[in-house]
């Protein structure tokens, strides 16, 4: 069964600094990979997804992620963090395009932004 | 553009009480889901419905029941609430977007069982 590991529970960065959130997955075939963001008291919003093609994918709010098959990773990056990026970030992996019930989420990384 | 709407947003129950969480989506999606979110555990699937008239268990179904009332609505029922069911519950629906099935989430329902 697939699994997702987000090694960092909390990360604190200064406003304007770069950000990288780590995500490692365990899955045999080509996974469908997602990053979601959850602002306090809100639902989850899709930032970006990857399932084929260019391994560097662009998402909303200036985020990007790179799929590295050799490292089983799908790390999320942003060149310059804004205070409004403070939130919890979830990586998720699914089996194939119709993953349905097989979408597995990581435990999440809480991002704090200091001014 | 409402998306996925959940009610209630907050609820406090006593052990043994029952309640139903309501969820409705206006995106004409076939699939709908109920997740629970607990600190340090991410989101875990309780039940899902691939289409109107069908429901299936997810990872943590014990203590819950669901009803897919029609294509729009998918409710989650706790028949006899327990403190272990204190959590934040999210409803989601999914539709195809650029070749992948993408989930859209509601804002969540925070449930406390005393």
PDB file of C-alpha atoms in Angstrom:
ATOM      1  CA  UNK A   1       0.000   0.000   0.000  1.00  0.00           C
ATOM      2  CA  UNK A   2       1.179   3.474  -0.710  1.00  0.00           C
ATOM      3  CA  UNK A   3       2.248   5.812   2.061  1.00  0.00           C
ATOM      4  CA  UNK A   4       3.297   9.431   2.350  1.00  0.00           C
ATOM      5  CA  UNK A   5       5.874  10.883   4.725  1.00  0.00           C
ATOM      6  CA  UNK A   6       6.252  14.543   5.506  1.00  0.00           C
ATOM      7  CA  UNK A   7       9.342  14.572   7.730  1.00  0.00           C
ATOM      8  CA  UNK A   8       8.886  18.104   9.082  1.00  0.00           C
ATOM      9  CA  UNK A   9       5.987  18.691  11.458  1.00  0.00           C
ATOM     10  CA  UNK A  10       6.743  22.410  11.822  1.00  0.00           C
ATOM     11  CA  UNK A  11       8.841  24.783   9.747  1.00  0.00           C
ATOM     12  CA  UNK A  12       9.491  28.448  10.487  1.00  0.00           C
ATOM     13  CA  UNK A  13      10.847  30.778   7.822  1.00  0.00           C
ATOM     14  CA  UNK A  14      11.328  34.511   7.599  1.00  0.00           C
ATOM     15  CA  UNK A  15       9.138  36.492   5.279  1.00  0.00           C
ATOM     16  CA  UNK A  16      10.910  36.815   1.932  1.00  0.00           C
ATOM     17  CA  UNK A  17      13.015  33.704   2.456  1.00  0.00           C
ATOM     18  CA  UNK A  18      12.774  30.641   0.271  1.00  0.00           C
ATOM     19  CA  UNK A  19      10.804  27.585   1.313  1.00  0.00           C
ATOM     20  CA  UNK A  20      11.040  23.866   0.687  1.00  0.00           C
ATOM     21  CA  UNK A  21       8.611  21.375   2.205  1.00  0.00           C
ATOM     22  CA  UNK A  22       9.554  17.748   1.911  1.00  0.00           C
ATOM     23  CA  UNK A  23       7.369  14.871   0.822  1.00  0.00           C
ATOM     24  CA  UNK A  24       8.401  11.271   0.300  1.00  0.00           C
ATOM     25  CA  UNK A  25       6.065   8.581  -0.922  1.00  0.00           C
ATOM     26  CA  UNK A  26       6.076   4.849  -1.181  1.00  0.00           C
ATOM     27  CA  UNK A  27       4.409   3.487  -4.281  1.00  0.00           C
ATOM     28  CA  UNK A  28       5.501   1.095  -7.004  1.00  0.00           C
ATOM     29  CA  UNK A  29       4.085   2.610 -10.158  1.00  0.00           C
ATOM     30  CA  UNK A  30       3.883   6.210 -11.282  1.00  0.00           C
ATOM     31  CA  UNK A  31       1.895   7.963  -8.598  1.00  0.00           C
ATOM     32  CA  UNK A  32      -0.553  10.797  -8.822  1.00  0.00           C
ATOM     33  CA  UNK A  33       0.857  13.428  -6.463  1.00  0.00           C
ATOM     34  CA  UNK A  34      -0.804  16.440  -4.913  1.00  0.00           C
ATOM     35  CA  UNK A  35      -0.073  19.283  -2.564  1.00  0.00           C
ATOM     36  CA  UNK A  36      -2.927  20.848  -0.620  1.00  0.00           C
ATOM     37  CA  UNK A  37      -2.878  23.857   1.699  1.00  0.00           C
ATOM     38  CA  UNK A  38      -5.126  24.400   4.693  1.00  0.00           C
ATOM     39  CA  UNK A  39      -5.445  27.850   6.213  1.00  0.00           C
ATOM     40  CA  UNK A  40      -6.657  28.019   9.824  1.00  0.00           C
ATOM     41  CA  UNK A  41     -10.316  27.104  10.081  1.00  0.00           C
ATOM     42  CA  UNK A  42     -10.588  26.369   6.385  1.00  0.00           C
ATOM     43  CA  UNK A  43     -10.866  23.356   4.149  1.00  0.00           C
ATOM     44  CA  UNK A  44      -8.058  22.076   1.959  1.00  0.00           C
ATOM     45  CA  UNK A  45      -7.225  23.868  -1.253  1.00  0.00           C
ATOM     46  CA  UNK A  46      -5.336  22.249  -4.108  1.00  0.00           C
ATOM     47  CA  UNK A  47      -1.981  23.917  -4.784  1.00  0.00           C
ATOM     48  CA  UNK A  48      -0.742  21.688  -7.590  1.00  0.00           C
ATOM     49  CA  UNK A  49      -0.725  18.161  -8.947  1.00  0.00           C
ATOM     50  CA  UNK A  50       1.526  15.860 -10.928  1.00  0.00           C
ATOM     51  CA  UNK A  51       0.767  12.687 -12.807  1.00  0.00           C
ATOM     52  CA  UNK A  52       2.826  12.811 -16.001  1.00  0.00           C
ATOM     53  CA  UNK A  53       4.955  15.018 -18.222  1.00  0.00           C
ATOM     54  CA  UNK A  54       7.311  17.711 -16.984  1.00  0.00           C
ATOM     55  CA  UNK A  55       8.548  16.781 -13.546  1.00  0.00           C
ATOM     56  CA  UNK A  56       8.537  20.408 -12.412  1.00  0.00           C
ATOM     57  CA  UNK A  57       4.974  21.573 -11.946  1.00  0.00           C
ATOM     58  CA  UNK A  58       3.706  25.037 -11.235  1.00  0.00           C
ATOM     59  CA  UNK A  59       0.804  25.707  -8.959  1.00  0.00           C
ATOM     60  CA  UNK A  60      -1.172  28.558  -7.542  1.00  0.00           C
ATOM     61  CA  UNK A  61       0.169  31.265  -5.235  1.00  0.00           C
ATOM     62  CA  UNK A  62       3.682  31.011  -6.713  1.00  0.00           C
ATOM     63  CA  UNK A  63       4.338  27.442  -5.533  1.00  0.00           C
ATOM     64  CA  UNK A  64       6.083  24.754  -7.525  1.00  0.00           C
ATOM     65  CA  UNK A  65       6.976  21.125  -6.890  1.00  0.00           C
ATOM     66  CA  UNK A  66       9.425  18.724  -8.456  1.00  0.00           C
ATOM     67  CA  UNK A  67       8.814  15.011  -8.904  1.00  0.00           C
ATOM     68  CA  UNK A  68      11.976  12.967  -8.462  1.00  0.00           C
ATOM     69  CA  UNK A  69      11.322   9.324  -9.141  1.00  0.00           C
ATOM     70  CA  UNK A  70      14.810   8.214  -8.052  1.00  0.00           C
ATOM     71  CA  UNK A  71      14.273   9.768  -4.626  1.00  0.00           C
ATOM     72  CA  UNK A  72      10.529   9.026  -4.373  1.00  0.00           C
ATOM     73  CA  UNK A  73      10.041  12.664  -3.537  1.00  0.00           C
ATOM     74  CA  UNK A  74       7.696  15.474  -4.455  1.00  0.00           C
ATOM     75  CA  UNK A  75       9.002  18.526  -2.596  1.00  0.00           C
ATOM     76  CA  UNK A  76       7.116  21.802  -2.581  1.00  0.00           C
ATOM     77  CA  UNK A  77       9.035  25.050  -3.078  1.00  0.00           C
ATOM     78  CA  UNK A  78       8.473  28.769  -3.115  1.00  0.00           C
ATOM     79  CA  UNK A  79      11.210  31.327  -3.846  1.00  0.00           C
ATOM     80  CA  UNK A  80       9.921  34.028  -1.501  1.00  0.00           C
ATOM     81  CA  UNK A  81       7.462  33.359   1.299  1.00  0.00           C
ATOM     82  CA  UNK A  82       4.739  35.832   2.216  1.00  0.00           C
ATOM     83  CA  UNK A  83       3.114  36.104   5.635  1.00  0.00           C
ATOM     84  CA  UNK A  84      -0.138  34.882   4.102  1.00  0.00           C
ATOM     85  CA  UNK A  85       1.524  31.536   3.298  1.00  0.00           C
ATOM     86  CA  UNK A  86       1.373  30.560   6.972  1.00  0.00           C
ATOM     87  CA  UNK A  87      -0.800  27.437   6.924  1.00  0.00           C
ATOM     88  CA  UNK A  88      -0.643  23.661   7.058  1.00  0.00           C
ATOM     89  CA  UNK A  89       0.491  21.846   3.941  1.00  0.00           C
ATOM     90  CA  UNK A  90      -0.433  18.307   3.003  1.00  0.00           C
ATOM     91  CA  UNK A  91       1.140  16.033   0.435  1.00  0.00           C
ATOM     92  CA  UNK A  92      -1.047  13.250  -0.977  1.00  0.00           C
ATOM     93  CA  UNK A  93      -0.552  10.324  -3.335  1.00  0.00           C
ATOM     94  CA  UNK A  94      -3.067   8.337  -5.375  1.00  0.00           C
ATOM     95  CA  UNK A  95      -2.945   5.226  -7.510  1.00  0.00           C
ATOM     96  CA  UNK A  96      -3.692   6.111 -11.091  1.00  0.00           C
ATOM     97  CA  UNK A  97      -6.243   8.536 -12.497  1.00  0.00           C
ATOM     98  CA  UNK A  98      -9.229   6.919 -10.818  1.00  0.00           C
ATOM     99  CA  UNK A  99      -7.612   6.669  -7.407  1.00  0.00           C
ATOM    100  CA  UNK A 100     -10.871   7.419  -5.681  1.00  0.00           C
ATOM    101  CA  UNK A 101     -10.636   5.942  -2.220  1.00  0.00           C
ATOM    102  CA  UNK A 102      -6.943   5.287  -2.534  1.00  0.00           C
ATOM    103  CA  UNK A 103      -5.766   8.874  -1.971  1.00  0.00           C
ATOM    104  CA  UNK A 104      -3.382   8.817   0.987  1.00  0.00           C
ATOM    105  CA  UNK A 105      -2.389  11.977   2.842  1.00  0.00           C
ATOM    106  CA  UNK A 106       0.751  12.782   4.748  1.00  0.00           C
ATOM    107  CA  UNK A 107       0.532  14.032   8.333  1.00  0.00           C
ATOM    108  CA  UNK A 108       1.052  17.622   7.267  1.00  0.00           C
ATOM    109  CA  UNK A 109       3.664  20.343   7.785  1.00  0.00           C
ATOM    110  CA  UNK A 110       2.751  23.515   9.649  1.00  0.00           C
ATOM    111  CA  UNK A 111       4.455  26.557   8.173  1.00  0.00           C
ATOM    112  CA  UNK A 112       5.054  29.593  10.351  1.00  0.00           C
ATOM    113  CA  UNK A 113       6.261  32.828   8.794  1.00  0.00           C
ATOM    114  CA  UNK A 114       8.108  35.341  10.920  1.00  0.00           C
ATOM    115  CA  UNK A 115       8.377  38.982  10.014  1.00  0.00           C
TER     116      UNK A 115
ATOM    117  CA  UNK B   1     -19.765  29.322  -6.590  1.00  0.00           C
ATOM    118  CA  UNK B   2     -20.508  27.338  -3.415  1.00  0.00           C
ATOM    119  CA  UNK B   3     -18.503  24.149  -4.171  1.00  0.00           C
ATOM    120  CA  UNK B   4     -18.828  21.813  -1.170  1.00  0.00           C
ATOM    121  CA  UNK B   5     -20.976  22.929   1.748  1.00  0.00           C
ATOM    122  CA  UNK B   6     -20.929  21.229   5.153  1.00  0.00           C
ATOM    123  CA  UNK B   7     -23.183  21.729   8.144  1.00  0.00           C
ATOM    124  CA  UNK B   8     -22.872  22.249  11.025  1.00  0.00           C
ATOM    125  CA  UNK B   9     -19.473  23.952  11.390  1.00  0.00           C
ATOM    126  CA  UNK B  10     -19.279  23.197  15.098  1.00  0.00           C
ATOM    127  CA  UNK B  11     -21.027  20.674  17.313  1.00  0.00           C
ATOM    128  CA  UNK B  12     -20.610  19.492  20.881  1.00  0.00           C
ATOM    129  CA  UNK B  13     -22.105  16.137  21.830  1.00  0.00           C
ATOM    130  CA  UNK B  14     -22.253  14.031  24.934  1.00  0.00           C
ATOM    131  CA  UNK B  15     -21.091  10.437  24.802  1.00  0.00           C
ATOM    132  CA  UNK B  16     -23.846   8.246  23.384  1.00  0.00           C
ATOM    133  CA  UNK B  17     -25.680  10.993  21.523  1.00  0.00           C
ATOM    134  CA  UNK B  18     -26.245  10.756  17.817  1.00  0.00           C
ATOM    135  CA  UNK B  19     -25.893  13.319  15.064  1.00  0.00           C
ATOM    136  CA  UNK B  20     -25.667  13.695  11.318  1.00  0.00           C
ATOM    137  CA  UNK B  21     -23.194  15.810   9.379  1.00  0.00           C
ATOM    138  CA  UNK B  22     -24.606  17.093   6.129  1.00  0.00           C
ATOM    139  CA  UNK B  23     -22.683  17.684   2.924  1.00  0.00           C
ATOM    140  CA  UNK B  24     -23.784  18.997  -0.445  1.00  0.00           C
ATOM    141  CA  UNK B  25     -21.864  19.786  -3.633  1.00  0.00           C
ATOM    142  CA  UNK B  26     -22.983  21.757  -6.647  1.00  0.00           C
ATOM    143  CA  UNK B  27     -20.264  20.689  -9.101  1.00  0.00           C
ATOM    144  CA  UNK B  28     -22.100  17.687 -10.544  1.00  0.00           C
ATOM    145  CA  UNK B  29     -19.374  15.359  -9.248  1.00  0.00           C
ATOM    146  CA  UNK B  30     -20.039  11.650  -9.086  1.00  0.00           C
ATOM    147  CA  UNK B  31     -17.719  10.825  -6.183  1.00  0.00           C
ATOM    148  CA  UNK B  32     -17.991  12.105  -2.635  1.00  0.00           C
ATOM    149  CA  UNK B  33     -15.946  11.424   0.488  1.00  0.00           C
ATOM    150  CA  UNK B  34     -15.862  11.856   4.247  1.00  0.00           C
ATOM    151  CA  UNK B  35     -12.505  12.313   5.955  1.00  0.00           C
ATOM    152  CA  UNK B  36     -11.527  12.962   9.528  1.00  0.00           C
ATOM    153  CA  UNK B  37      -8.512  15.055  10.469  1.00  0.00           C
ATOM    154  CA  UNK B  38      -6.630  14.494  13.698  1.00  0.00           C
ATOM    155  CA  UNK B  39      -3.427  16.256  14.792  1.00  0.00           C
ATOM    156  CA  UNK B  40      -0.314  14.587  13.417  1.00  0.00           C
ATOM    157  CA  UNK B  41      -2.308  12.055  11.396  1.00  0.00           C
ATOM    158  CA  UNK B  42      -3.296  13.945   8.281  1.00  0.00           C
ATOM    159  CA  UNK B  43      -6.638  13.067   6.749  1.00  0.00           C
ATOM    160  CA  UNK B  44      -8.060   9.576   6.982  1.00  0.00           C
ATOM    161  CA  UNK B  45     -10.881   8.339   4.794  1.00  0.00           C
ATOM    162  CA  UNK B  46     -14.015   7.245   6.644  1.00  0.00           C
ATOM    163  CA  UNK B  47     -16.386   6.424   3.786  1.00  0.00           C
ATOM    164  CA  UNK B  48     -16.697   7.301   0.161  1.00  0.00           C
ATOM    165  CA  UNK B  49     -19.343   7.093  -2.540  1.00  0.00           C
ATOM    166  CA  UNK B  50     -18.205   6.546  -6.108  1.00  0.00           C
ATOM    167  CA  UNK B  51     -21.645   7.346  -7.486  1.00  0.00           C
ATOM    168  CA  UNK B  52     -25.226   7.888  -6.434  1.00  0.00           C
ATOM    169  CA  UNK B  53     -26.530   4.774  -4.735  1.00  0.00           C
ATOM    170  CA  UNK B  54     -23.151   3.311  -3.778  1.00  0.00           C
ATOM    171  CA  UNK B  55     -21.051   3.667  -0.654  1.00  0.00           C
ATOM    172  CA  UNK B  56     -17.881   1.934   0.535  1.00  0.00           C
ATOM    173  CA  UNK B  57     -15.770   1.849   3.661  1.00  0.00           C
ATOM    174  CA  UNK B  58     -12.522   3.694   3.876  1.00  0.00           C
ATOM    175  CA  UNK B  59      -9.691   3.385   6.341  1.00  0.00           C
ATOM    176  CA  UNK B  60     -11.593   4.219   9.557  1.00  0.00           C
ATOM    177  CA  UNK B  61     -15.323   3.392   9.141  1.00  0.00           C
ATOM    178  CA  UNK B  62     -16.115   1.997  12.600  1.00  0.00           C
ATOM    179  CA  UNK B  63     -18.746   3.992  14.464  1.00  0.00           C
ATOM    180  CA  UNK B  64     -20.029   5.785  11.367  1.00  0.00           C
ATOM    181  CA  UNK B  65     -22.712   5.334   8.752  1.00  0.00           C
ATOM    182  CA  UNK B  66     -23.285   7.239   5.541  1.00  0.00           C
ATOM    183  CA  UNK B  67     -26.094   7.929   3.122  1.00  0.00           C
ATOM    184  CA  UNK B  68     -25.755   9.099  -0.449  1.00  0.00           C
ATOM    185  CA  UNK B  69     -29.144  10.760  -0.662  1.00  0.00           C
ATOM    186  CA  UNK B  70     -28.759  11.862  -4.282  1.00  0.00           C
ATOM    187  CA  UNK B  71     -25.951  13.026  -6.523  1.00  0.00           C
ATOM    188  CA  UNK B  72     -25.512  16.257  -4.573  1.00  0.00           C
ATOM    189  CA  UNK B  73     -25.749  15.099  -0.964  1.00  0.00           C
ATOM    190  CA  UNK B  74     -23.684  12.738   1.177  1.00  0.00           C
ATOM    191  CA  UNK B  75     -24.328  12.594   4.924  1.00  0.00           C
ATOM    192  CA  UNK B  76     -22.285  11.095   7.755  1.00  0.00           C
ATOM    193  CA  UNK B  77     -24.037   9.771  10.857  1.00  0.00           C
ATOM    194  CA  UNK B  78     -22.662   9.003  14.284  1.00  0.00           C
ATOM    195  CA  UNK B  79     -25.177   6.709  15.959  1.00  0.00           C
ATOM    196  CA  UNK B  80     -23.592   6.695  19.420  1.00  0.00           C
ATOM    197  CA  UNK B  81     -20.838   9.248  19.705  1.00  0.00           C
ATOM    198  CA  UNK B  82     -17.637   8.441  21.596  1.00  0.00           C
ATOM    199  CA  UNK B  83     -14.837  10.760  22.755  1.00  0.00           C
ATOM    200  CA  UNK B  84     -12.542   9.075  20.197  1.00  0.00           C
ATOM    201  CA  UNK B  85     -14.711  10.631  17.491  1.00  0.00           C
ATOM    202  CA  UNK B  86     -13.718  14.125  18.539  1.00  0.00           C
ATOM    203  CA  UNK B  87     -12.179  15.423  15.346  1.00  0.00           C
ATOM    204  CA  UNK B  88     -12.553  17.748  12.406  1.00  0.00           C
ATOM    205  CA  UNK B  89     -14.584  16.194   9.623  1.00  0.00           C
ATOM    206  CA  UNK B  90     -14.213  17.101   5.983  1.00  0.00           C
ATOM    207  CA  UNK B  91     -16.486  16.294   3.126  1.00  0.00           C
ATOM    208  CA  UNK B  92     -15.062  16.297  -0.388  1.00  0.00           C
ATOM    209  CA  UNK B  93     -16.185  15.613  -3.902  1.00  0.00           C
ATOM    210  CA  UNK B  94     -14.074  14.789  -6.910  1.00  0.00           C
ATOM    211  CA  UNK B  95     -14.117  15.403 -10.609  1.00  0.00           C
ATOM    212  CA  UNK B  96     -11.659  15.118 -13.457  1.00  0.00           C
ATOM    213  CA  UNK B  97      -9.432  18.116 -14.080  1.00  0.00           C
ATOM    214  CA  UNK B  98      -6.724  17.983 -16.763  1.00  0.00           C
ATOM    215  CA  UNK B  99      -6.389  14.214 -16.643  1.00  0.00           C
ATOM    216  CA  UNK B 100      -6.508  13.631 -12.906  1.00  0.00           C
ATOM    217  CA  UNK B 101      -9.209  13.146 -10.336  1.00  0.00           C
ATOM    218  CA  UNK B 102      -9.098  16.217  -8.092  1.00  0.00           C
ATOM    219  CA  UNK B 103     -10.763  16.537  -4.699  1.00  0.00           C
ATOM    220  CA  UNK B 104     -12.576  19.690  -3.647  1.00  0.00           C
ATOM    221  CA  UNK B 105     -13.056  20.017   0.116  1.00  0.00           C
ATOM    222  CA  UNK B 106     -15.648  21.653   2.287  1.00  0.00           C
ATOM    223  CA  UNK B 107     -14.652  23.997   5.114  1.00  0.00           C
ATOM    224  CA  UNK B 108     -14.909  21.301   7.767  1.00  0.00           C
ATOM    225  CA  UNK B 109     -17.073  20.446  10.774  1.00  0.00           C
ATOM    226  CA  UNK B 110     -15.447  20.483  14.195  1.00  0.00           C
ATOM    227  CA  UNK B 111     -17.009  17.885  16.481  1.00  0.00           C
ATOM    228  CA  UNK B 112     -16.321  17.550  20.199  1.00  0.00           C
ATOM    229  CA  UNK B 113     -17.624  14.560  22.116  1.00  0.00           C
ATOM    230  CA  UNK B 114     -17.597  14.953  25.892  1.00  0.00           C
TER     231      UNK B 114
END
